[in-house]
Amino acid sequence: LSANASDSKSASSASASSSDALVFDPDAYTKLTKTVTDTDGDDHTVVYHFWKAITYVASPVDATYQSLIVSAPVEIDGETVDPANAPILLANSIGGYLPASVADATEVGGGGSAMGGGGAAPSGAPSSSASASASAPGANGNTNATGGATSSNQLLALAAGYVVIEPGARGRTLKNSGGEYYGTAPAAIVDLKAAVRYVKSNKGRIPGNVERIVSAGTSAGGALSSLLGASGDSPVYDKYLKKIGAADASDAIFATGAWCPITDLEHADGSYEWNWGGNDLSTGKQVDQTVSKALQAQFAEYQASLKLRGLGGFGPLNARNLDEYMVEQYLEPSATTYLAGLSDSARETYLAANTFITWSGGRATFTWPDFLTHVGARKKDTPAFDAFDLSAGENNEFGAGTTLARHFTAYGAKNDSTGLSSKRVASDIPELLNLMNPMYHLVEKVNSKRSKHWWIRLGTKDSDTSLTVAANLAARLDNLGDDVNHIYYWDEGHGSNIDPGDFIEWIAQVTG
Ligand code: DHB
């Protein structure tokens, strides 16, 4: 044993045999063939080596979730390819902060989150058809399936010659026989980091360039992807990683892809009201305006505290000019791209139905209030994330022990409607919030081991969170000097990924 005492990650006394248990076997694959339809509609035949579920920690709490699958292309359209030094797409399929398992996966894209389910059952069902289409949906064909967005990425990556690694992770609904929740925060991010450490510790054995890991995920999976990118090698996770017997290696990743990241949870109620506060629910009901206004006031303070400068030379951002910034930097360019891509007659039809848009000189312009009216019903009541009755998924994400759901904001706790005796958040909540928030690693700390390349996407009709969450993340990264590629998809809803081919090209560009 040659442990370096000055390296906090090298001593792993909890599991002396972890180094043996976590050795990737290069020969333990099966050879599979997949037909991948690219974004132009052309089919490609990919022969690849597939490693079914491998447990990535030495002391798993639940190996059903703490496992990953590996797919490495060896032949594309009859031409031999060598994946040994290819970029690695680390694609999680986490949705809703729920458990995600690849335990039963039999092919690439085999991951799945137990969205809407009880959470205990792994859902690694292979896709039913032999030919899996990875082409983008129509610009207005809102894809709400989180898995759809990510599986496009996986299939296109494979057909581009990249290695695809798909990790499972524990999620918020998992409960043991003692009634204890063992997948709530920070379990999912700890597991993803352990997966990265497994990959990196197997450099030279596992296919792909472990120094070129590109993470991808959508929604809660996008939040965790951005957190993975922001928090690389942060010591604040060490005790959790040690406990599960994570490999002794770095967990920093090279680049990060995040679609509709549902993140910055402790500020999400305020930003949600700043964005959607005036929009009614789908029932036509208006949300409690006292609550909405109180949360908006909190957001204004938070936004000012971030001291962000907008992209495109916009200058300092605050809650008063953020609407103008969102319109100029993101929404008008998004509509412009969308409309420019339509045929003349389709554009005319769209503009006739959406008269709030001025189309002039090949550019769309409109106001923020008109845009909000255009989006229409908000998805969530107020507060959107720390619900007074503890009914939000995020309340469960911050559950602990035998407690299913907890408040994680002072305002939520103060206004608790479930009869709790304490009107304050539990003492461990502040640390958990830091562990779950990429902004902690970018604002409070400035983590130099973060990824420096970022691909961020969000639909303009996605009211699962505020449109400013992704914009603030992007602004902070930009202000730190990182390479940020962030656009909004016009009229697209939650979970949409309409430019997966561009993402795959971007990976080649940034890793090349
Ligand atoms: C997801 C959606 C939400 O509205 C949310 O609050 C958390 C996660 C999701 O689709 O992953």
Short mmCIF file of C-alpha atoms and ligand atoms in Angstrom, two decimals:
data_model
loop_
_atom_site.label_atom_id
_atom_site.label_comp_id
_atom_site.label_asym_id
_atom_site.label_seq_id
_atom_site.Cartn_x
_atom_site.Cartn_y
_atom_site.Cartn_z
CA LEU A 1 0.00 0.00 0.00
CA SER A 2 1.52 3.33 -0.99
CA ALA A 3 -0.97 5.83 0.30
CA ASN A 4 0.13 9.43 0.13
CA ALA A 5 -0.90 10.98 3.41
CA SER A 6 -1.19 14.43 1.91
CA ASP A 7 -3.77 13.28 -0.63
CA SER A 8 -7.18 13.22 0.98
CA LYS A 9 -8.55 10.86 -1.63
CA SER A 10 -5.85 8.21 -1.53
CA ALA A 11 -6.53 6.55 1.79
CA SER A 12 -9.55 4.30 1.65
CA SER A 13 -9.42 2.31 4.86
CA ALA A 14 -13.14 1.55 4.73
CA SER A 15 -12.64 -0.88 1.87
CA ALA A 16 -9.18 -2.29 1.48
CA SER A 17 -10.28 -4.49 -1.41
CA SER A 18 -12.00 -1.67 -3.31
CA SER A 19 -9.15 -1.39 -5.79
CA ASP A 20 -9.65 -5.01 -6.84
CA ALA A 21 -13.42 -4.79 -6.91
CA LEU A 22 -13.35 -1.74 -9.12
CA VAL A 23 -11.19 -3.03 -11.96
CA PHE A 24 -12.91 -2.84 -15.33
CA ASP A 25 -12.64 -6.03 -17.37
CA PRO A 26 -11.92 -5.04 -20.99
CA ASP A 27 -12.95 -8.48 -22.24
CA ALA A 28 -16.33 -8.78 -20.55
CA TYR A 29 -18.37 -7.36 -23.41
CA THR A 30 -20.89 -8.66 -25.88
CA LYS A 31 -20.83 -7.50 -29.48
CA LEU A 32 -24.03 -5.78 -30.62
CA THR A 33 -25.25 -3.97 -33.69
CA LYS A 34 -27.43 -0.89 -33.72
CA THR A 35 -28.97 1.05 -36.58
CA VAL A 36 -28.87 4.74 -35.77
CA THR A 37 -30.82 7.28 -37.80
CA ASP A 38 -28.95 10.58 -37.86
CA THR A 39 -30.51 14.05 -37.81
CA ASP A 40 -30.59 14.12 -41.62
CA GLY A 41 -32.61 10.91 -41.59
CA ASP A 42 -29.74 8.72 -42.81
CA ASP A 43 -29.23 5.30 -41.28
CA HIS A 44 -25.88 4.15 -39.89
CA THR A 45 -24.95 0.64 -38.84
CA VAL A 46 -22.89 0.65 -35.69
CA VAL A 47 -21.18 -2.44 -34.33
CA TYR A 48 -20.25 -1.87 -30.70
CA HIS A 49 -18.96 -3.59 -27.60
CA PHE A 50 -21.45 -3.53 -24.77
CA TRP A 51 -20.65 -4.04 -21.10
CA LYS A 52 -23.79 -4.71 -19.10
CA ALA A 53 -24.28 -3.30 -15.62
CA ILE A 54 -21.06 -2.95 -13.63
CA THR A 55 -21.25 -1.82 -10.01
CA TYR A 56 -19.07 1.29 -9.73
CA VAL A 57 -18.52 1.38 -5.97
CA ALA A 58 -16.93 -1.16 -3.63
CA SER A 59 -19.53 -0.83 -0.88
CA PRO A 60 -22.81 -0.27 -2.72
CA VAL A 61 -25.90 0.75 -0.81
CA ASP A 62 -28.00 -0.54 -3.72
CA ALA A 63 -26.17 -1.92 -6.74
CA THR A 64 -29.38 -1.83 -8.76
CA TYR A 65 -28.75 1.91 -9.04
CA GLN A 66 -25.01 2.24 -8.40
CA SER A 67 -24.07 0.57 -11.68
CA LEU A 68 -23.16 1.72 -15.14
CA ILE A 69 -23.16 0.35 -18.67
CA VAL A 70 -20.53 0.97 -21.34
CA SER A 71 -20.95 1.02 -25.12
CA ALA A 72 -17.92 1.43 -27.40
CA PRO A 73 -18.24 1.51 -31.20
CA VAL A 74 -15.80 -0.65 -33.18
CA GLU A 75 -17.28 -0.45 -36.66
CA ILE A 76 -19.40 2.29 -38.25
CA ASP A 77 -20.94 1.68 -41.69
CA GLY A 78 -18.45 -1.10 -42.38
CA GLU A 79 -15.38 0.93 -41.34
CA THR A 80 -13.35 -0.16 -38.33
CA VAL A 81 -13.04 2.51 -35.63
CA ASP A 82 -10.87 2.50 -32.52
CA PRO A 83 -12.71 3.90 -29.48
CA ALA A 84 -9.61 3.78 -27.25
CA ASN A 85 -9.06 7.52 -27.29
CA ALA A 86 -12.57 8.72 -28.19
CA PRO A 87 -14.49 11.24 -26.08
CA ILE A 88 -16.76 9.67 -23.47
CA LEU A 89 -20.38 10.75 -23.28
CA LEU A 90 -21.47 10.19 -19.70
CA ALA A 91 -25.23 10.22 -20.13
CA ASN A 92 -27.46 9.96 -17.12
CA SER A 93 -31.18 9.23 -17.50
CA ILE A 94 -32.25 10.69 -14.21
CA GLY A 95 -35.63 12.39 -14.13
CA GLY A 96 -37.54 13.93 -11.24
CA TYR A 97 -34.69 13.24 -8.81
CA LEU A 98 -36.01 9.68 -8.94
CA PRO A 99 -33.90 6.52 -8.94
CA ALA A 100 -32.36 5.60 -12.30
CA SER A 101 -31.16 2.11 -13.08
CA VAL A 102 -29.26 0.42 -15.87
CA ALA A 103 -29.23 -2.92 -14.03
CA ASP A 104 -31.32 -4.68 -16.67
CA ALA A 105 -30.10 -2.74 -19.70
CA THR A 106 -29.22 -4.91 -22.68
CA GLU A 107 -28.05 -2.22 -25.09
CA VAL A 108 -26.95 1.40 -25.49
CA GLY A 109 -29.57 3.91 -24.36
CA GLY A 110 -30.80 1.34 -21.87
CA GLY A 111 -30.96 3.60 -18.87
CA GLY A 112 -34.14 4.88 -17.41
CA SER A 113 -35.45 6.82 -14.50
CA ALA A 114 -38.41 5.47 -12.62
CA MET A 115 -40.39 8.60 -13.58
CA GLY A 116 -43.81 8.52 -12.04
CA GLY A 117 -43.26 5.05 -10.68
CA GLY A 118 -42.81 3.88 -7.15
CA GLY A 119 -39.10 4.13 -7.55
CA ALA A 120 -38.12 0.67 -6.42
CA ALA A 121 -38.28 -1.05 -9.78
CA PRO A 122 -35.43 -0.62 -12.20
CA SER A 123 -36.56 0.38 -15.64
CA GLY A 124 -33.84 -0.57 -18.03
CA ALA A 125 -36.05 -1.89 -20.74
CA PRO A 126 -34.43 -1.99 -24.14
CA SER A 127 -36.12 -0.10 -26.90
CA SER A 128 -38.53 -2.26 -28.81
CA SER A 129 -37.51 -1.62 -32.37
CA ALA A 130 -34.24 -2.63 -33.98
CA SER A 131 -33.85 0.76 -35.57
CA ALA A 132 -33.83 3.52 -33.02
CA SER A 133 -34.34 6.94 -34.45
CA ALA A 134 -32.12 9.60 -33.03
CA SER A 135 -33.42 12.35 -35.24
CA ALA A 136 -34.73 15.52 -33.74
CA PRO A 137 -38.46 15.98 -33.30
CA GLY A 138 -40.14 18.78 -35.21
CA ALA A 139 -39.49 22.19 -33.80
CA ASN A 140 -42.93 22.30 -32.31
CA GLY A 141 -43.26 18.65 -31.43
CA ASN A 142 -42.62 19.07 -27.74
CA THR A 143 -40.92 16.02 -26.40
CA ASN A 144 -41.79 15.66 -22.79
CA ALA A 145 -40.04 12.36 -22.34
CA THR A 146 -36.76 12.98 -20.58
CA GLY A 147 -35.44 9.65 -21.84
CA GLY A 148 -36.09 10.62 -25.43
CA ALA A 149 -33.83 13.63 -25.21
CA THR A 150 -30.97 11.73 -23.71
CA SER A 151 -31.25 8.59 -25.78
CA SER A 152 -30.89 10.71 -28.94
CA ASN A 153 -27.60 11.93 -27.52
CA GLN A 154 -26.44 8.41 -26.71
CA LEU A 155 -27.26 6.94 -30.11
CA LEU A 156 -25.81 9.83 -32.09
CA ALA A 157 -22.68 9.78 -29.94
CA LEU A 158 -22.19 6.09 -30.63
CA ALA A 159 -22.64 6.64 -34.35
CA ALA A 160 -20.07 9.47 -34.15
CA GLY A 161 -17.53 7.04 -32.72
CA TYR A 162 -17.72 8.15 -29.09
CA VAL A 163 -17.82 5.86 -26.09
CA VAL A 164 -21.14 6.07 -24.26
CA ILE A 165 -21.23 5.40 -20.53
CA GLU A 166 -24.59 5.43 -18.80
CA PRO A 167 -24.62 5.52 -15.01
CA GLY A 168 -27.58 4.72 -12.79
CA ALA A 169 -27.95 6.58 -9.50
CA ARG A 170 -30.00 6.42 -6.34
CA GLY A 171 -33.08 8.61 -6.19
CA ARG A 172 -35.38 10.19 -3.68
CA THR A 173 -38.09 7.51 -3.38
CA LEU A 174 -35.82 4.63 -2.36
CA LYS A 175 -36.62 3.31 1.12
CA ASN A 176 -35.06 0.41 3.00
CA SER A 177 -36.79 -2.17 5.19
CA GLY A 178 -36.25 0.10 8.18
CA GLY A 179 -38.29 2.80 6.48
CA GLU A 180 -35.25 4.97 5.82
CA TYR A 181 -34.86 6.99 2.65
CA TYR A 182 -31.43 6.24 1.22
CA GLY A 183 -31.62 7.98 -2.14
CA THR A 184 -32.37 11.54 -1.07
CA ALA A 185 -29.83 14.38 -1.32
CA PRO A 186 -26.94 14.11 -1.85
CA ALA A 187 -27.13 10.46 -3.00
CA ALA A 188 -27.59 11.08 -6.75
CA ILE A 189 -24.63 13.44 -7.14
CA VAL A 190 -22.44 11.26 -4.92
CA ASP A 191 -23.28 8.31 -7.16
CA LEU A 192 -22.52 10.20 -10.37
CA LYS A 193 -19.19 11.29 -8.93
CA ALA A 194 -18.43 7.71 -7.93
CA ALA A 195 -19.21 6.65 -11.51
CA VAL A 196 -16.74 9.24 -12.84
CA ARG A 197 -14.11 8.05 -10.35
CA TYR A 198 -14.67 4.48 -11.49
CA VAL A 199 -14.16 5.49 -15.12
CA LYS A 200 -11.06 7.56 -14.38
CA SER A 201 -9.51 4.92 -12.14
CA ASN A 202 -9.82 2.50 -15.06
CA LYS A 203 -7.85 4.66 -17.48
CA GLY A 204 -6.24 2.42 -20.08
CA ARG A 205 -8.62 -0.47 -19.36
CA ILE A 206 -11.97 1.18 -20.09
CA PRO A 207 -12.51 2.35 -23.69
CA GLY A 208 -12.38 6.08 -24.32
CA ASN A 209 -10.30 9.06 -23.22
CA VAL A 210 -11.06 9.51 -19.51
CA GLU A 211 -9.71 13.06 -19.72
CA ARG A 212 -12.50 13.89 -22.16
CA ILE A 213 -15.65 12.97 -20.27
CA VAL A 214 -18.68 14.97 -21.37
CA SER A 215 -21.68 14.70 -19.06
CA ALA A 216 -25.28 14.94 -20.28
CA GLY A 217 -28.65 14.92 -18.59
CA THR A 218 -32.11 16.41 -18.76
CA SER A 219 -34.19 18.18 -16.11
CA ALA A 220 -33.21 16.71 -12.72
CA GLY A 221 -30.60 14.85 -14.78
CA GLY A 222 -29.58 18.22 -16.27
CA ALA A 223 -29.33 19.70 -12.80
CA LEU A 224 -27.12 16.82 -11.72
CA SER A 225 -25.06 17.05 -14.90
CA SER A 226 -24.38 20.74 -14.28
CA LEU A 227 -23.61 20.00 -10.64
CA LEU A 228 -21.19 17.27 -11.72
CA GLY A 229 -19.53 19.75 -14.06
CA ALA A 230 -19.36 22.55 -11.48
CA SER A 231 -18.21 20.46 -8.51
CA GLY A 232 -15.35 18.40 -9.97
CA ASP A 233 -12.98 17.18 -7.23
CA SER A 234 -14.67 19.31 -4.57
CA PRO A 235 -13.66 17.89 -1.18
CA VAL A 236 -17.15 18.47 0.26
CA TYR A 237 -18.28 15.11 -1.11
CA ASP A 238 -15.30 13.10 0.14
CA LYS A 239 -16.92 11.59 3.22
CA TYR A 240 -19.93 10.44 1.20
CA LEU A 241 -17.75 8.94 -1.53
CA LYS A 242 -15.58 7.16 1.01
CA LYS A 243 -18.62 5.62 2.65
CA ILE A 244 -19.75 3.89 -0.54
CA GLY A 245 -16.25 2.80 -1.51
CA ALA A 246 -15.78 5.04 -4.52
CA ALA A 247 -12.62 4.50 -6.54
CA ASP A 248 -9.55 6.54 -5.67
CA ALA A 249 -9.50 8.96 -8.61
CA SER A 250 -10.56 12.41 -9.74
CA ASP A 251 -14.25 13.12 -10.36
CA ALA A 252 -13.65 16.21 -12.48
CA ILE A 253 -15.16 16.10 -15.98
CA PHE A 254 -14.12 17.90 -19.13
CA ALA A 255 -17.41 19.29 -20.45
CA THR A 256 -21.03 19.51 -19.42
CA GLY A 257 -24.32 19.26 -21.29
CA ALA A 258 -27.50 20.20 -19.43
CA TRP A 259 -31.05 20.33 -20.80
CA CYS A 260 -33.63 22.24 -18.72
CA PRO A 261 -31.63 21.94 -15.53
CA ILE A 262 -33.96 22.04 -12.51
CA THR A 263 -31.34 23.45 -10.21
CA ASP A 264 -30.52 26.24 -7.72
CA LEU A 265 -33.42 24.75 -5.76
CA GLU A 266 -33.21 27.02 -2.71
CA HIS A 267 -33.79 30.06 -4.97
CA ALA A 268 -36.14 28.40 -7.41
CA ASP A 269 -39.37 29.47 -5.71
CA GLY A 270 -38.42 33.14 -6.01
CA SER A 271 -37.18 32.91 -9.56
CA TYR A 272 -40.28 30.97 -10.53
CA GLU A 273 -42.52 33.79 -9.28
CA TRP A 274 -40.35 36.44 -10.92
CA ASN A 275 -40.85 34.58 -14.20
CA TRP A 276 -44.32 33.06 -14.06
CA GLY A 277 -45.87 34.96 -11.14
CA GLY A 278 -48.51 36.64 -13.28
CA ASN A 279 -49.47 33.52 -15.22
CA ASP A 280 -52.50 31.51 -14.14
CA LEU A 281 -52.52 27.78 -13.53
CA SER A 282 -53.98 25.50 -16.20
CA THR A 283 -57.21 25.49 -14.20
CA GLY A 284 -57.43 29.22 -14.89
CA LYS A 285 -56.83 29.91 -11.22
CA GLN A 286 -54.45 32.66 -10.15
CA VAL A 287 -51.82 31.72 -7.60
CA ASP A 288 -51.69 33.39 -4.18
CA GLN A 289 -50.35 36.83 -5.06
CA THR A 290 -49.16 37.58 -1.54
CA VAL A 291 -46.95 34.53 -1.59
CA SER A 292 -45.88 35.21 -5.16
CA LYS A 293 -44.90 38.82 -4.35
CA ALA A 294 -43.01 37.81 -1.21
CA LEU A 295 -41.03 35.27 -3.19
CA GLN A 296 -40.34 37.78 -5.96
CA ALA A 297 -38.89 40.17 -3.40
CA GLN A 298 -36.58 37.40 -2.17
CA PHE A 299 -35.50 36.74 -5.73
CA ALA A 300 -34.63 40.39 -6.33
CA GLU A 301 -32.23 40.25 -3.41
CA TYR A 302 -30.71 37.00 -4.61
CA GLN A 303 -30.31 38.22 -8.17
CA ALA A 304 -28.53 41.35 -6.97
CA SER A 305 -26.24 39.28 -4.74
CA LEU A 306 -25.04 37.24 -7.73
CA LYS A 307 -23.53 40.36 -9.33
CA LEU A 308 -23.80 38.83 -12.77
CA ARG A 309 -23.04 40.51 -16.05
CA GLY A 310 -25.21 39.49 -18.94
CA LEU A 311 -23.87 37.80 -22.03
CA GLY A 312 -23.47 39.86 -25.18
CA GLY A 313 -22.17 42.90 -23.31
CA PHE A 314 -25.49 43.47 -21.55
CA GLY A 315 -23.93 44.69 -18.31
CA PRO A 316 -24.99 44.11 -14.70
CA LEU A 317 -28.14 42.02 -14.27
CA ASN A 318 -30.82 42.66 -11.69
CA ALA A 319 -34.46 41.72 -11.14
CA ARG A 320 -35.57 44.90 -12.94
CA ASN A 321 -33.65 44.44 -16.18
CA LEU A 322 -33.67 40.66 -16.32
CA ASP A 323 -36.82 40.65 -18.44
CA GLU A 324 -35.15 42.84 -21.05
CA TYR A 325 -32.06 40.62 -20.91
CA MET A 326 -34.05 37.41 -21.32
CA VAL A 327 -35.89 38.86 -24.31
CA GLU A 328 -32.83 40.31 -26.05
CA GLN A 329 -30.25 37.65 -25.29
CA TYR A 330 -32.39 34.53 -25.55
CA LEU A 331 -36.04 34.77 -26.50
CA GLU A 332 -35.94 36.99 -29.58
CA PRO A 333 -32.95 35.11 -31.06
CA SER A 334 -34.79 31.85 -30.31
CA ALA A 335 -37.94 33.00 -32.11
CA THR A 336 -35.83 34.41 -34.93
CA THR A 337 -34.06 31.09 -35.48
CA TYR A 338 -37.38 29.27 -35.38
CA LEU A 339 -39.12 31.60 -37.82
CA ALA A 340 -36.15 31.78 -40.19
CA GLY A 341 -36.27 28.00 -40.41
CA LEU A 342 -39.89 27.95 -41.57
CA SER A 343 -41.09 28.14 -45.15
CA ASP A 344 -42.51 31.55 -46.10
CA SER A 345 -46.07 30.28 -45.88
CA ALA A 346 -45.55 28.50 -42.56
CA ARG A 347 -43.93 31.67 -41.17
CA GLU A 348 -46.84 33.78 -42.35
CA THR A 349 -49.28 31.38 -40.72
CA TYR A 350 -47.33 31.42 -37.46
CA LEU A 351 -47.07 35.21 -37.42
CA ALA A 352 -50.76 35.60 -38.18
CA ALA A 353 -51.55 33.41 -35.17
CA ASN A 354 -48.96 35.18 -32.98
CA THR A 355 -49.39 38.86 -33.66
CA PHE A 356 -47.35 39.84 -30.60
CA ILE A 357 -44.25 39.12 -32.70
CA THR A 358 -42.92 41.79 -35.02
CA TRP A 359 -41.03 40.19 -37.90
CA SER A 360 -38.81 42.69 -39.61
CA GLY A 361 -35.51 42.41 -41.46
CA GLY A 362 -35.38 38.73 -40.64
CA ARG A 363 -35.65 39.38 -36.90
CA ALA A 364 -38.37 38.68 -34.37
CA THR A 365 -39.06 41.23 -31.66
CA PHE A 366 -41.64 41.30 -28.88
CA THR A 367 -42.12 42.30 -25.26
CA TRP A 368 -41.69 40.18 -22.13
CA PRO A 369 -45.35 40.57 -21.02
CA ASP A 370 -46.53 39.44 -24.46
CA PHE A 371 -44.16 36.49 -24.34
CA LEU A 372 -45.55 35.45 -20.94
CA THR A 373 -49.10 35.63 -22.30
CA HIS A 374 -47.99 33.52 -25.25
CA VAL A 375 -46.63 30.79 -22.96
CA GLY A 376 -49.87 30.75 -21.00
CA ALA A 377 -50.54 28.47 -18.07
CA ARG A 378 -47.80 27.95 -15.51
CA LYS A 379 -47.18 24.36 -14.53
CA LYS A 380 -46.74 24.77 -10.79
CA ASP A 381 -48.61 26.46 -7.96
CA THR A 382 -46.75 28.67 -5.50
CA PRO A 383 -44.29 27.98 -3.98
CA ALA A 384 -43.25 25.76 -6.84
CA PHE A 385 -40.47 23.81 -5.11
CA ASP A 386 -40.67 24.07 -1.32
CA ALA A 387 -44.41 23.49 -1.07
CA PHE A 388 -46.06 24.56 2.20
CA ASP A 389 -47.69 21.11 2.37
CA LEU A 390 -44.43 19.28 1.55
CA SER A 391 -46.00 17.84 -1.60
CA ALA A 392 -43.28 18.78 -4.11
CA GLY A 393 -40.80 16.23 -5.36
CA GLU A 394 -38.03 18.50 -4.08
CA ASN A 395 -39.43 18.22 -0.53
CA ASN A 396 -38.84 14.49 -0.88
CA GLU A 397 -35.38 15.11 -2.37
CA PHE A 398 -34.51 16.78 0.95
CA GLY A 399 -36.09 14.05 3.02
CA ALA A 400 -33.82 12.21 5.44
CA GLY A 401 -33.91 9.15 7.67
CA THR A 402 -37.51 7.99 7.93
CA THR A 403 -38.83 11.45 7.02
CA LEU A 404 -40.26 11.41 3.49
CA ALA A 405 -40.20 15.15 2.86
CA ARG A 406 -38.75 18.28 4.46
CA HIS A 407 -38.72 22.01 3.94
CA PHE A 408 -35.47 23.41 2.55
CA THR A 409 -36.17 27.15 2.53
CA ALA A 410 -36.77 29.44 5.48
CA TYR A 411 -39.94 30.74 3.82
CA GLY A 412 -41.31 27.27 3.17
CA ALA A 413 -40.58 26.17 6.73
CA LYS A 414 -42.11 29.33 8.21
CA ASN A 415 -45.31 28.79 6.26
CA ASP A 416 -45.51 25.04 6.77
CA SER A 417 -49.09 23.79 6.58
CA THR A 418 -48.51 20.21 7.75
CA GLY A 419 -48.50 20.94 11.46
CA LEU A 420 -44.77 20.71 12.05
CA SER A 421 -43.72 22.02 15.45
CA SER A 422 -40.56 23.61 14.06
CA LYS A 423 -40.92 26.53 11.69
CA ARG A 424 -37.27 26.37 10.67
CA VAL A 425 -35.30 24.19 8.29
CA ALA A 426 -33.40 21.30 9.86
CA SER A 427 -29.77 21.95 10.79
CA ASP A 428 -28.35 19.70 8.07
CA ILE A 429 -30.26 21.41 5.24
CA PRO A 430 -27.77 24.23 4.49
CA GLU A 431 -24.98 21.70 3.85
CA LEU A 432 -27.27 19.55 1.68
CA LEU A 433 -28.25 22.60 -0.37
CA ASN A 434 -24.59 23.36 -1.07
CA LEU A 435 -23.96 19.75 -2.06
CA MET A 436 -26.85 19.93 -4.54
CA ASN A 437 -26.27 23.36 -6.09
CA PRO A 438 -23.83 24.09 -8.93
CA MET A 439 -24.05 27.80 -8.02
CA TYR A 440 -22.42 27.00 -4.67
CA HIS A 441 -19.35 25.75 -6.56
CA LEU A 442 -19.38 28.74 -8.93
CA VAL A 443 -20.35 31.66 -6.71
CA GLU A 444 -19.69 30.95 -3.03
CA LYS A 445 -16.67 28.84 -3.99
CA VAL A 446 -15.05 29.18 -7.36
CA ASN A 447 -14.05 25.64 -8.15
CA SER A 448 -11.07 25.67 -10.50
CA LYS A 449 -11.60 21.97 -11.30
CA ARG A 450 -15.01 22.62 -12.85
CA SER A 451 -15.63 21.82 -16.50
CA LYS A 452 -14.79 24.76 -18.71
CA HIS A 453 -17.10 23.88 -21.61
CA TRP A 454 -20.87 24.10 -21.24
CA TRP A 455 -23.80 23.22 -23.47
CA ILE A 456 -27.08 24.42 -21.96
CA ARG A 457 -30.52 24.14 -23.56
CA LEU A 458 -34.05 25.03 -22.48
CA GLY A 459 -37.46 25.27 -24.14
CA THR A 460 -39.14 28.68 -24.00
CA LYS A 461 -42.44 27.06 -22.93
CA ASP A 462 -40.87 25.07 -20.11
CA SER A 463 -42.44 26.29 -16.88
CA ASP A 464 -41.10 23.44 -14.76
CA THR A 465 -38.72 26.07 -13.44
CA SER A 466 -37.87 29.71 -14.15
CA LEU A 467 -36.21 30.44 -17.48
CA THR A 468 -33.67 32.47 -15.48
CA VAL A 469 -32.18 29.44 -13.73
CA ALA A 470 -30.28 28.33 -16.83
CA ALA A 471 -29.54 31.94 -17.82
CA ASN A 472 -27.99 32.73 -14.43
CA LEU A 473 -25.92 29.56 -14.54
CA ALA A 474 -24.72 30.48 -18.03
CA ALA A 475 -23.97 34.08 -17.03
CA ARG A 476 -21.94 33.02 -14.02
CA LEU A 477 -19.94 30.52 -16.10
CA ASP A 478 -19.37 33.12 -18.79
CA ASN A 479 -18.31 35.68 -16.20
CA LEU A 480 -15.79 33.14 -14.87
CA GLY A 481 -14.36 32.85 -18.38
CA ASP A 482 -15.80 29.47 -19.38
CA ASP A 483 -16.91 28.52 -22.87
CA VAL A 484 -20.72 28.64 -22.75
CA ASN A 485 -23.07 27.58 -25.55
CA HIS A 486 -26.58 28.39 -24.32
CA ILE A 487 -29.70 28.83 -26.41
CA TYR A 488 -33.43 28.46 -25.87
CA TYR A 489 -35.62 26.32 -28.11
CA TRP A 490 -38.59 28.36 -29.29
CA ASP A 491 -42.00 27.05 -28.17
CA GLU A 492 -40.50 23.86 -26.86
CA GLY A 493 -41.61 22.40 -23.56
CA HIS A 494 -40.00 20.43 -20.79
CA GLY A 495 -37.31 17.89 -21.68
CA SER A 496 -36.91 18.96 -25.27
CA ASN A 497 -33.67 18.36 -27.21
CA ILE A 498 -34.07 19.55 -30.80
CA ASP A 499 -30.41 19.91 -31.76
CA PRO A 500 -28.75 16.67 -30.62
CA GLY A 501 -26.66 16.56 -33.82
CA ASP A 502 -25.19 19.97 -32.96
CA PHE A 503 -24.35 18.73 -29.47
CA ILE A 504 -22.47 15.77 -30.93
CA GLU A 505 -20.51 18.12 -33.22
CA TRP A 506 -19.83 20.43 -30.29
CA ILE A 507 -18.30 17.52 -28.39
CA ALA A 508 -15.90 16.90 -31.29
CA GLN A 509 -15.04 20.61 -31.33
CA VAL A 510 -14.36 21.07 -27.62
CA THR A 511 -12.60 17.76 -27.07
CA GLY A 512 -10.57 17.90 -30.28
C1 DHB B 1 -38.15 17.30 -13.12
C2 DHB B 1 -39.25 18.12 -13.34
C3 DHB B 1 -39.63 19.01 -12.37
O1 DHB B 1 -40.69 19.83 -12.55
C4 DHB B 1 -38.94 19.09 -11.16
O2 DHB B 1 -39.35 19.96 -10.23
C5 DHB B 1 -37.83 18.28 -10.96
C6 DHB B 1 -37.43 17.40 -11.93
C7 DHB B 1 -37.73 16.33 -14.17
O3 DHB B 1 -38.41 16.20 -15.19
O4 DHB B 1 -36.69 15.69 -13.99
#
